[in-house]
Every structure is written in C-alpha cells, then in structure tokens.
CSV table of C-alpha atoms and ligand atoms in Angstrom, one decimal:
chain,number,residue,atom,x,y,z
W,1,MET,CA,-7.2,77.6,75.8
W,2,SER,CA,-7.5,74.4,77.9
W,3,VAL,CA,-7.2,74.6,81.7
W,4,PHE,CA,-3.8,72.9,81.4
W,5,THR,CA,-2.5,75.6,79.0
W,6,THR,CA,-3.9,78.5,81.0
W,7,ASP,CA,-2.6,77.0,84.2
W,8,LYS,CA,0.8,76.5,82.8
W,9,LYS,CA,1.0,80.0,81.5
W,10,PHE,CA,-0.4,81.9,84.4
W,11,LEU,CA,-0.1,79.9,87.6
W,12,ALA,CA,3.2,79.8,89.4
W,13,ARG,CA,4.0,76.3,90.7
W,14,ASP,CA,7.2,74.6,92.0
W,15,LEU,CA,6.3,71.5,90.1
W,16,PRO,CA,4.0,71.0,87.1
W,17,ALA,CA,0.4,70.3,88.0
W,18,ASP,CA,-0.9,66.7,88.0
W,19,ASP,CA,-3.0,66.0,84.9
W,20,LEU,CA,-6.1,65.9,87.0
W,21,GLU,CA,-8.8,68.6,86.8
W,22,ILE,CA,-11.1,68.4,89.8
W,23,VAL,CA,-14.6,69.6,89.3
W,24,LYS,CA,-16.6,68.0,92.1
W,25,SER,CA,-16.2,66.5,95.6
W,26,ASP,CA,-18.6,64.4,97.5
W,27,GLY,CA,-18.1,62.3,100.7
W,28,ASN,CA,-15.0,60.1,100.0
W,29,PHE,CA,-14.9,60.9,96.3
W,30,LEU,CA,-13.5,63.4,93.9
W,31,PHE,CA,-14.6,63.7,90.2
W,32,ASP,CA,-12.5,65.0,87.3
W,33,SER,CA,-13.5,67.0,84.3
W,34,LYS,CA,-13.8,63.8,82.2
W,35,GLY,CA,-16.4,62.4,84.7
W,36,LYS,CA,-14.0,59.9,86.3
W,37,LYS,CA,-14.6,59.2,90.0
W,38,TYR,CA,-11.7,58.8,92.4
W,39,ILE,CA,-11.6,57.4,96.0
W,40,ASP,CA,-10.0,60.2,98.0
W,41,PHE,CA,-7.4,58.8,100.5
W,42,LEU,CA,-5.8,62.2,100.8
W,43,MET,CA,-8.6,64.6,101.7
W,44,GLY,CA,-6.6,67.6,100.8
W,45,TRP,CA,-3.8,66.4,103.1
W,46,CYS,CA,-5.6,66.3,106.5
W,47,VAL,CA,-8.2,69.0,105.5
W,48,GLY,CA,-11.4,67.1,104.8
W,49,ASN,CA,-11.5,65.1,108.0
W,50,ILE,CA,-15.2,64.5,107.9
W,51,GLY,CA,-15.5,64.0,104.2
W,52,TRP,CA,-16.6,66.4,101.5
W,53,GLY,CA,-20.1,67.9,101.1
W,54,ASN,CA,-21.2,67.8,104.7
W,55,LYS,CA,-24.8,69.0,104.5
W,56,GLU,CA,-25.0,70.3,108.0
W,57,ILE,CA,-22.0,72.6,107.6
W,58,LYS,CA,-22.9,73.7,104.1
W,59,LYS,CA,-26.3,74.6,105.3
W,60,LYS,CA,-24.9,76.7,108.1
W,61,ILE,CA,-22.6,78.5,105.8
W,62,SER,CA,-25.2,79.2,103.1
W,63,ARG,CA,-27.6,80.7,105.7
W,64,TYR,CA,-24.9,83.1,107.1
W,65,LYS,CA,-26.3,86.6,107.4
W,66,GLY,CA,-23.6,88.4,109.3
W,67,PRO,CA,-21.1,91.1,108.1
W,68,ASP,CA,-19.0,90.5,105.0
W,69,TYR,CA,-15.9,91.5,106.8
W,70,VAL,CA,-14.9,92.7,110.3
W,71,ASN,CA,-11.9,94.8,111.0
W,72,PRO,CA,-9.6,92.9,113.5
W,73,ALA,CA,-9.8,95.7,116.0
W,74,TYR,CA,-13.6,95.4,116.4
W,75,LEU,CA,-15.6,93.0,118.4
W,76,TYR,CA,-17.3,90.1,116.6
W,77,LYS,CA,-19.3,87.5,118.4
W,78,SER,CA,-18.3,84.5,116.3
W,79,TRP,CA,-14.6,85.2,117.0
W,80,ALA,CA,-15.2,85.1,120.7
W,81,GLU,CA,-17.3,82.0,120.2
W,82,LEU,CA,-14.6,80.2,118.2
W,83,ALA,CA,-11.9,81.2,120.6
W,84,GLU,CA,-13.9,79.9,123.6
W,85,LEU,CA,-14.6,76.7,121.8
W,86,LEU,CA,-10.9,76.1,121.1
W,87,ALA,CA,-10.0,76.9,124.7
W,88,LYS,CA,-12.5,74.3,125.8
W,89,ILE,CA,-11.3,71.4,123.6
W,90,THR,CA,-7.5,71.9,123.6
W,91,PRO,CA,-5.4,70.3,126.3
W,92,GLY,CA,-4.0,71.9,129.5
W,93,LYS,CA,-4.0,75.6,130.0
W,94,LEU,CA,-4.3,76.8,126.4
W,95,GLN,CA,-6.7,79.7,126.5
W,96,LYS,CA,-6.1,82.6,124.1
W,97,SER,CA,-6.3,82.3,120.4
W,98,PHE,CA,-4.5,84.4,117.8
W,99,ARG,CA,-6.4,84.7,114.5
W,100,ALA,CA,-4.6,83.4,111.4
W,101,THR,CA,-5.4,82.5,107.8
W,102,GLY,CA,-3.7,79.1,107.8
W,103,GLY,CA,-1.0,76.8,109.2
W,104,THR,CA,2.0,78.8,108.2
W,105,GLU,CA,0.8,82.0,109.8
W,106,ALA,CA,-0.2,80.1,112.9
W,107,VAL,CA,3.4,78.8,113.2
W,108,GLU,CA,4.8,82.2,112.4
W,109,ILE,CA,2.8,83.7,115.3
W,110,ALA,CA,3.8,80.9,117.6
W,111,LEU,CA,7.5,81.6,116.9
W,112,GLN,CA,7.1,85.3,117.5
W,113,ALA,CA,5.1,84.7,120.7
W,114,ALA,CA,7.8,82.4,122.0
W,115,MET,CA,10.5,85.0,121.2
W,116,SER,CA,8.6,87.8,122.9
W,117,HIS,CA,7.7,85.7,125.9
W,118,THR,CA,11.2,84.3,126.6
W,119,LYS,CA,13.2,87.2,125.1
W,120,ARG,CA,15.3,84.4,123.4
W,121,GLN,CA,15.9,83.9,119.7
W,122,LYS,CA,16.8,80.3,119.2
W,123,PHE,CA,14.7,77.2,118.5
W,124,ILE,CA,14.9,73.4,118.5
W,125,SER,CA,12.9,71.3,116.0
W,126,ILE,CA,12.8,67.9,114.5
W,127,GLU,CA,15.1,67.2,111.5
W,128,GLY,CA,13.2,66.9,108.3
W,129,SER,CA,10.0,68.4,109.7
W,130,TYR,CA,7.7,70.8,107.9
W,131,HIS,CA,5.9,73.7,109.5
W,132,GLY,CA,5.1,75.9,106.5
W,133,HIS,CA,6.8,78.0,103.9
W,134,SER,CA,7.3,81.4,105.4
W,135,ILE,CA,10.9,82.3,106.3
W,136,GLY,CA,10.2,81.7,110.0
W,137,ALA,CA,8.4,78.4,109.4
W,138,MET,CA,11.1,77.1,107.1
W,139,SER,CA,13.8,78.1,109.7
W,140,VAL,CA,12.3,75.4,112.0
W,141,GLY,CA,11.7,73.0,109.1
W,142,SER,CA,14.0,70.6,107.4
W,143,SER,CA,17.7,71.7,107.2
W,144,ASP,CA,17.4,71.2,103.4
W,145,PHE,CA,15.5,74.5,103.3
W,146,ARG,CA,18.6,76.3,104.6
W,147,SER,CA,20.4,76.0,101.2
W,148,TRP,CA,17.7,78.1,99.6
W,149,TYR,CA,17.9,81.4,101.3
W,150,LYS,CA,20.4,83.1,103.6
W,151,ASN,CA,18.1,85.1,105.8
W,152,PHE,CA,16.5,82.3,107.9
W,153,LEU,CA,16.3,82.7,111.7
W,154,PRO,CA,19.9,82.2,112.6
W,155,ASP,CA,19.8,79.3,115.1
W,156,CYS,CA,17.5,76.3,115.0
W,157,TYR,CA,19.0,73.1,116.3
W,158,LYS,CA,17.6,69.9,114.9
W,159,ILE,CA,16.9,66.6,116.7
W,160,LYS,CA,17.1,63.6,114.4
W,161,PRO,CA,14.4,60.9,114.7
W,162,PRO,CA,13.8,58.3,116.1
W,163,LEU,CA,12.5,60.3,119.0
W,164,ASP,CA,13.7,58.1,121.8
W,165,LYS,CA,15.9,58.2,124.9
W,166,LYS,CA,19.0,59.2,122.8
W,167,ALA,CA,17.1,62.0,121.1
W,168,VAL,CA,15.8,63.4,124.4
W,169,ASP,CA,19.3,63.2,125.9
W,170,LYS,CA,20.4,65.4,122.9
W,171,LEU,CA,17.5,67.7,123.5
W,172,GLU,CA,18.6,68.1,127.2
W,173,ALA,CA,22.1,69.0,126.1
W,174,LEU,CA,20.8,71.7,123.7
W,175,LEU,CA,18.4,73.1,126.3
W,176,LYS,CA,21.0,73.3,129.1
W,177,PRO,CA,22.6,76.7,128.1
W,178,GLY,CA,19.2,78.2,128.7
W,179,ASP,CA,18.9,80.2,125.5
W,180,ILE,CA,16.2,78.4,123.6
W,181,ALA,CA,12.9,80.1,123.1
W,182,ALA,CA,11.0,77.0,122.1
W,183,LEU,CA,10.9,73.4,121.0
W,184,ILE,CA,8.5,73.1,118.1
W,185,MET,CA,7.2,69.8,116.8
W,186,GLU,CA,4.3,67.8,115.5
W,187,PRO,CA,3.2,65.4,118.3
W,188,ILE,CA,2.9,62.7,115.7
W,189,ILE,CA,5.0,63.7,112.7
W,190,CYS,CA,2.8,63.4,109.6
W,191,ASN,CA,5.4,65.2,107.5
W,192,LEU,CA,7.9,62.5,108.2
W,193,GLY,CA,5.6,59.7,107.1
W,194,VAL,CA,3.8,59.5,110.6
W,195,GLU,CA,6.8,59.3,112.9
W,196,ILE,CA,5.7,58.5,116.4
W,197,PRO,CA,7.8,59.7,119.3
W,198,THR,CA,8.2,57.5,122.4
W,199,GLN,CA,6.3,58.4,125.5
W,200,GLU,CA,9.6,58.9,127.2
W,201,PHE,CA,10.7,61.4,124.7
W,202,MET,CA,7.5,63.4,125.0
W,203,THR,CA,7.3,63.3,128.8
W,204,ARG,CA,10.9,64.3,129.3
W,205,ALA,CA,10.7,66.9,126.5
W,206,GLN,CA,7.8,68.6,128.4
W,207,ALA,CA,9.6,68.4,131.7
W,208,LEU,CA,12.9,69.7,130.3
W,209,CYS,CA,11.2,72.6,128.5
W,210,LYS,CA,9.7,73.6,131.9
W,211,LYS,CA,13.1,73.2,133.6
W,212,TYR,CA,14.9,75.5,131.2
W,213,ASN,CA,12.0,78.0,130.7
W,214,THR,CA,11.7,77.0,127.1
W,215,LEU,CA,8.3,77.0,125.6
W,216,PHE,CA,6.8,73.8,124.1
W,217,ILE,CA,5.1,74.5,120.7
W,218,ILE,CA,3.0,71.7,119.4
W,219,ASP,CA,2.0,72.0,115.8
W,220,GLU,CA,-1.3,70.1,115.3
W,221,VAL,CA,-2.0,71.7,111.9
W,222,ALA,CA,-2.0,68.2,110.4
W,223,THR,CA,-2.8,66.0,113.4
W,224,GLY,CA,-5.6,68.1,114.9
W,225,PHE,CA,-9.3,67.5,114.8
W,226,GLY,CA,-9.3,63.7,115.0
W,227,ARG,CA,-6.7,62.6,112.4
W,228,THR,CA,-4.8,60.3,114.7
W,229,GLY,CA,-7.8,58.8,116.6
W,230,LYS,CA,-7.9,61.4,119.3
W,231,LEU,CA,-9.1,65.0,118.9
W,232,PHE,CA,-5.5,66.1,119.3
W,233,ALA,CA,-2.5,63.8,119.0
W,234,SER,CA,-1.0,65.6,122.1
W,235,GLU,CA,-3.6,63.7,124.2
W,236,TYR,CA,-1.8,60.4,123.5
W,237,PHE,CA,1.2,61.7,125.5
W,238,GLY,CA,-0.6,63.7,128.2
W,239,ILE,CA,1.4,66.7,127.4
W,240,GLU,CA,0.3,70.3,128.0
W,241,PRO,CA,1.9,72.6,125.4
W,242,ASP,CA,2.4,76.3,126.0
W,243,ILE,CA,1.4,77.0,122.4
W,244,MET,CA,-0.6,75.0,119.8
W,245,CYS,CA,-0.9,75.7,116.1
W,246,LEU,CA,-4.1,74.7,114.3
W,247,ALA,CA,-5.3,74.9,110.7
W,248,LYS,CA,-6.3,72.5,107.9
W,249,GLY,CA,-9.0,70.3,109.6
W,250,ILE,CA,-10.2,73.2,111.7
W,251,THR,CA,-12.7,74.1,109.0
W,252,GLY,CA,-12.8,70.7,107.2
W,253,GLY,CA,-12.2,72.5,104.0
W,254,TYR,CA,-15.2,74.9,104.2
W,255,GLY,CA,-13.0,78.0,104.8
W,256,GLY,CA,-9.4,79.1,105.2
W,257,LEU,CA,-8.4,79.6,108.8
W,258,GLY,CA,-5.6,79.0,111.3
W,259,ALA,CA,-5.2,79.5,115.0
W,260,THR,CA,-2.4,79.8,117.5
W,261,ILE,CA,-3.7,79.1,120.9
W,262,THR,CA,-1.5,79.9,123.9
W,263,THR,CA,-1.6,80.0,127.6
W,264,GLU,CA,-2.7,83.3,129.2
W,265,GLU,CA,0.9,84.2,130.2
W,266,VAL,CA,2.3,83.7,126.7
W,267,ALA,CA,-0.6,85.7,125.1
W,268,LYS,CA,0.1,88.5,127.7
W,269,SER,CA,3.7,88.9,126.5
W,270,MET,CA,2.4,89.8,123.0
W,271,GLU,CA,0.3,92.7,124.4
W,272,TYR,CA,1.4,96.4,123.7
W,273,GLU,CA,5.1,95.8,123.3
W,274,PHE,CA,4.7,93.5,120.3
W,275,SER,CA,2.2,93.6,117.5
W,276,PHE,CA,0.5,91.1,115.1
W,277,TYR,CA,-2.1,91.7,112.5
W,278,SER,CA,-3.9,89.6,109.9
W,279,THR,CA,-6.4,91.2,107.6
W,280,TYR,CA,-8.1,88.0,106.7
W,281,GLY,CA,-7.3,86.1,109.9
W,282,TRP,CA,-10.6,84.5,111.0
W,283,TYR,CA,-12.5,85.9,108.0
W,284,PRO,CA,-16.2,85.8,109.1
W,285,LEU,CA,-17.3,83.0,106.7
W,286,SER,CA,-14.3,80.9,107.6
W,287,THR,CA,-15.0,81.5,111.3
W,288,GLU,CA,-18.6,80.3,110.7
W,289,ALA,CA,-17.2,77.2,108.9
W,290,ALA,CA,-14.8,76.5,111.8
W,291,ILE,CA,-17.5,76.7,114.4
W,292,ALA,CA,-19.9,74.5,112.5
W,293,ASN,CA,-17.1,71.9,111.7
W,294,ILE,CA,-15.7,71.8,115.2
W,295,THR,CA,-19.2,71.5,116.7
W,296,TYR,CA,-20.0,68.7,114.3
W,297,ILE,CA,-16.8,66.8,115.2
W,298,VAL,CA,-17.1,67.3,119.0
W,299,LYS,CA,-20.7,66.1,118.9
W,300,ARG,CA,-19.6,62.9,117.3
W,301,ARG,CA,-16.2,62.7,118.9
W,302,LYS,CA,-16.5,59.1,120.4
W,303,GLN,CA,-18.0,57.7,117.2
W,304,LEU,CA,-15.3,59.4,115.0
W,305,GLU,CA,-12.5,58.2,117.2
W,306,LYS,CA,-13.8,54.7,117.2
W,307,ASN,CA,-14.1,54.6,113.4
W,308,THR,CA,-10.7,56.2,112.9
W,309,ASN,CA,-9.0,53.6,115.1
W,310,GLU,CA,-11.0,50.6,113.6
W,311,ILE,CA,-10.5,51.6,110.0
W,312,GLY,CA,-7.0,52.7,110.7
W,313,ARG,CA,-6.2,49.1,111.9
W,314,TYR,CA,-7.8,47.8,108.7
W,315,PHE,CA,-5.5,50.0,106.6
W,316,VAL,CA,-2.4,48.8,108.4
W,317,GLU,CA,-3.5,45.1,108.1
W,318,ARG,CA,-4.2,45.5,104.3
W,319,LEU,CA,-1.1,47.6,103.6
W,320,SER,CA,1.2,45.2,105.5
W,321,ASN,CA,0.0,42.4,103.3
W,322,ILE,CA,0.4,44.1,100.0
W,323,GLN,CA,3.3,42.7,98.0
W,324,PHE,CA,5.1,45.9,97.1
W,325,LYS,CA,7.9,45.6,94.6
W,326,TYR,CA,10.4,46.9,97.3
W,327,PRO,CA,10.4,46.6,101.1
W,328,ALA,CA,7.9,48.9,102.8
W,329,LYS,CA,7.3,49.9,106.4
W,330,ILE,CA,3.9,51.0,107.6
W,331,HIS,CA,3.7,53.8,110.2
W,332,ALA,CA,0.2,54.7,111.4
W,333,LYS,CA,-1.8,56.2,114.2
W,334,GLY,CA,-5.6,56.3,113.5
W,335,LEU,CA,-6.1,57.4,110.0
W,336,ALA,CA,-2.7,59.1,109.6
W,337,ILE,CA,-0.8,56.5,107.6
W,338,GLY,CA,2.7,56.5,106.1
W,339,VAL,CA,4.1,53.9,103.8
W,340,ILE,CA,7.9,54.2,103.8
W,341,PHE,CA,9.7,52.5,101.0
W,342,LYS,CA,13.4,51.6,100.8
W,343,GLN,CA,13.6,52.3,97.1
W,344,ALA,CA,13.8,56.0,96.0
W,345,GLY,CA,11.3,56.9,93.4
W,346,TYR,CA,8.9,54.0,94.2
W,347,SER,CA,6.5,56.2,96.2
W,348,ILE,CA,5.9,58.3,93.1
W,349,GLU,CA,5.4,55.2,90.9
W,350,VAL,CA,2.8,53.7,93.3
W,351,ALA,CA,0.9,57.0,93.7
W,352,THR,CA,0.9,57.7,89.9
W,353,LYS,CA,-0.4,54.2,89.1
W,354,ALA,CA,-3.0,54.4,91.9
W,355,GLN,CA,-4.3,57.7,90.5
W,356,LYS,CA,-4.7,56.1,87.1
W,357,ASN,CA,-6.7,53.3,88.8
W,358,GLY,CA,-8.9,55.7,90.6
W,359,VAL,CA,-7.6,56.1,94.1
W,360,LEU,CA,-5.8,59.3,95.3
W,361,PHE,CA,-3.0,59.9,97.7
W,362,SER,CA,0.2,61.6,97.1
W,363,PRO,CA,3.9,60.9,97.6
W,364,LEU,CA,5.3,63.0,100.4
W,365,ASN,CA,8.7,62.6,98.9
W,366,ASP,CA,10.4,60.0,96.6
W,367,LYS,CA,10.3,57.3,99.4
W,368,ILE,CA,7.1,58.0,101.3
W,369,CYS,CA,3.4,57.9,100.6
W,370,THR,CA,1.0,59.3,103.1
W,371,LEU,CA,-2.7,58.4,103.3
W,372,PHE,CA,-5.2,60.5,105.1
W,373,PRO,CA,-8.7,59.2,104.4
W,374,ALA,CA,-11.8,60.8,105.9
W,375,LEU,CA,-12.3,59.9,109.6
W,376,ASN,CA,-15.9,58.7,108.9
W,377,ILE,CA,-14.9,56.5,105.9
W,378,ASP,CA,-16.9,53.2,105.8
W,379,LYS,CA,-15.1,49.9,105.5
W,380,GLN,CA,-16.6,49.2,102.1
W,381,THR,CA,-15.1,52.3,100.5
W,382,ALA,CA,-11.8,51.7,102.4
W,383,LYS,CA,-11.7,48.2,101.0
W,384,LYS,CA,-12.4,49.3,97.5
W,385,GLY,CA,-9.6,52.0,97.6
W,386,LEU,CA,-7.2,49.5,99.1
W,387,ASP,CA,-8.1,46.9,96.4
W,388,LEU,CA,-7.3,49.5,93.7
W,389,LEU,CA,-4.0,50.4,95.5
W,390,GLU,CA,-3.1,46.7,95.6
W,391,LEU,CA,-3.9,46.3,91.9
W,392,SER,CA,-1.7,49.3,91.2
W,393,VAL,CA,1.4,47.6,92.6
W,394,THR,CA,0.7,44.2,91.1
W,395,ASP,CA,-0.5,44.9,87.6
Y,1,PLP,C1,2.5,70.3,110.4
Y,1,PLP,C2,2.2,71.5,109.5
Y,1,PLP,N1,2.4,72.7,109.9
Y,1,PLP,C3,2.2,73.8,109.2
Y,1,PLP,C4,1.7,73.6,107.9
Y,1,PLP,C5,1.5,74.8,107.0
Y,1,PLP,O1,0.1,75.0,106.8
Y,1,PLP,P1,-0.5,75.8,105.6
Y,1,PLP,O2,-0.3,75.1,104.4
Y,1,PLP,O3,-2.0,75.9,106.0
Y,1,PLP,O4,0.1,77.2,105.7
Y,1,PLP,C6,1.5,72.3,107.4
Y,1,PLP,C7,1.1,72.1,106.0
Y,1,PLP,O5,1.1,71.1,105.4
Y,1,PLP,C8,1.8,71.2,108.2
Y,1,PLP,O6,1.6,70.0,107.8
C-alpha cells in the first residue's frame, strides 16, 4: 500500500493530507519522497526557528546519557536547569514553570492557574484567536468553535480587532464587574495573520488587569523564541504578564515540549489545593533539546534579531510589490508575516501553486497566508523563495 492509501485508511485527519510526503529536512529546505527540494517558509508553523538540522543541537541530543524517563514527582537536574533558564529570559517576574507537552497543554494549565488564583471562572480573549484544541483552549479561541460542542467554559468574552483605543475601552467595560479570571492573548497575533495591537491597547490592558485583579496571560507559543525580531514579542510593549505560555520554537523541532511560566504568587495558588499532572511533560530528551535550543538562540540573540528584522523588511518589500490577482495587505513583525487577501479562496490558490513551484507556506484560512521562515535564513534563499512565490501568482 502507498503511504497515501495507508494514511487515508488509518490516520484520522480533519482535512485530507496534502499530496506531499516529507522524507528529509535540512536548513531552509524540505525534501519529498520523489526527491524534490522545497524552500521552507513555514518551518512547521513557528517551530524550526533556527532552521532544520542544527548540528550543535543534534550532537547534544545524540550524546544524551541520562534516564529514559523520570516520574514527575522526582527531582531531575535538567528540569531545574530549564526552569531556571526560562525564568532568566522571560520578562518581568515570571519565575515558576509548569511542565507541559505542548502549546495546548500550556494554555490549559494557564487557564486553570488563573481560575485557582483568582477564584473566578470567566475569561476575555481576542475574537478569532487560536490557543489550541482542548475544550479549555477552544473556549478562549474563536467564537466559531462554540458551535461545535456545548460543554465549553461558559463565559469567555471576545474583543474584536483592531486592538486600539476602542477595543481597550471595551476591555475596561468587561473588566469592571470584577469577575474575570484572566485576559488571554498572543502579544502579536500570528493566528490572525500577524495582527499587531497598538501600544495604547497593551499598556492600558496591562494596567486594567492589575486594577481589576485580573491576570494577564500572554500566549507566546507562536511568537516566542525570536519569531517577531525580539526573543519574546511581549518585549515590544514592555508588558509584564502574570502567565506566559510557551511551546513550538522552545525546542526548535527537536522535541515536543510546552511550558507555562507564572509569577511566584500564581504558582503558589496551584499548590496543595489544586493539582496538575503530565506524564510526558518535559520528557527528558525533549528537555535536553529545549535547553540546547534555547542556549543556542540566547548565545546568538543579537545576530538572530538583526537578521530577523533585516530579512523581515525584505519580505515586506518584496510581498508589497507582487502583483497578486486580488488586493492584498501585508502584516509583519520580524519574520512573522501575514498576507491578507480580500478574495476568499485566493490564499489557498496561491499556497497550492507555490507548493508546486517549490516553496512552502500554508494558508491560515481562505483569505490569509502566513509565512514563518527560519530566523537565520540568508537573503539569497529568501530571494529564491520569493521569486518562486511571485512566479506562482503570475504564471
Ligand atoms: C498561539 C498558539 N497557542 C497555542 C497553540 C497550541 O499549540 P500546540 O499545537 O503545541 O498544542 C498554538 C498552535 O498553533 C498557537 O499558535
């Protein structure tokens, strides 16, 4: 049986698989089973921030000699090391990490920690956003999810972008009754095609959360580890969240891992009275990968930030000059890039043609394409990929 047939028969999917069997990854490139080489402008959707096949990290993982598995109740040096590392690099007073397997679980823990800390049940989030696919994470995601299941968290109010003065006024009205556990949002919303809040929105949102004893949960699952041109997108706004969710780029693709980092006070409220448990949260090999990946990024932080911003500007310039068949707006911060089309369905047409021509990115929905190239991509590869993209809309 071909992979396609076996996949179709045994793998549950919401949509049929792309006709693309990946067999190898290297740097900015993916290779399919027919030997075709693709420029990867997706990097697993904000996963491979430093490119595929990083020798330093792979060497560290292959030389690992520690335990196969450690029960969550025991001490394990690398857990302490990773938690300390996260506390050092994240903004404000974030200090204690909860161990998770990925982004959804990190968000789930954040929601539970906010409820246990505030003794409140309600949330506010951004309309159309995405924070994962568990019941809790979908409750704070797009309202569209609400039509699927009945047992979501009962109250999650939504703020509609643009995130400006009007939006923050609405936020204040929602916070005023004093019954909201937390506001949860991506600092720069990759899941809305790189929607960037105004400084006023973020500064006032932070102050209002403090005023009404509501926690501010920042979801940096997609934006974290350099994607937007700073280690964390929160740094652009000078905000100090009470809880931050991390995953994806935390290991660079060399392991599965998520983290929910909170202030000391928030972590304290999860002790004894509440419980949490994750069998594979911070699996030893994934922890090794996360430490190696973060160390690599932090050591080259300035250089990566510079490249991300320079090449990011080049993407914007090139994309703005492409003659798409329908009007397009470019939203970008660093190498988080959204192309928003007026015409429904066009994003899928563009991404499909581009894939045929050898450059990969995927439509976020029927109007938006998102591009997340590696942060250390060189200009020549960026140019080649953009040339192929341009060819895809003009041929
Ligand atoms: C902002 C954000 N939060 C949470 C998640 C869920 O992460 P995971 O797929 O690792 O569960 C995603 C995934 O795309 C995301 O983009």
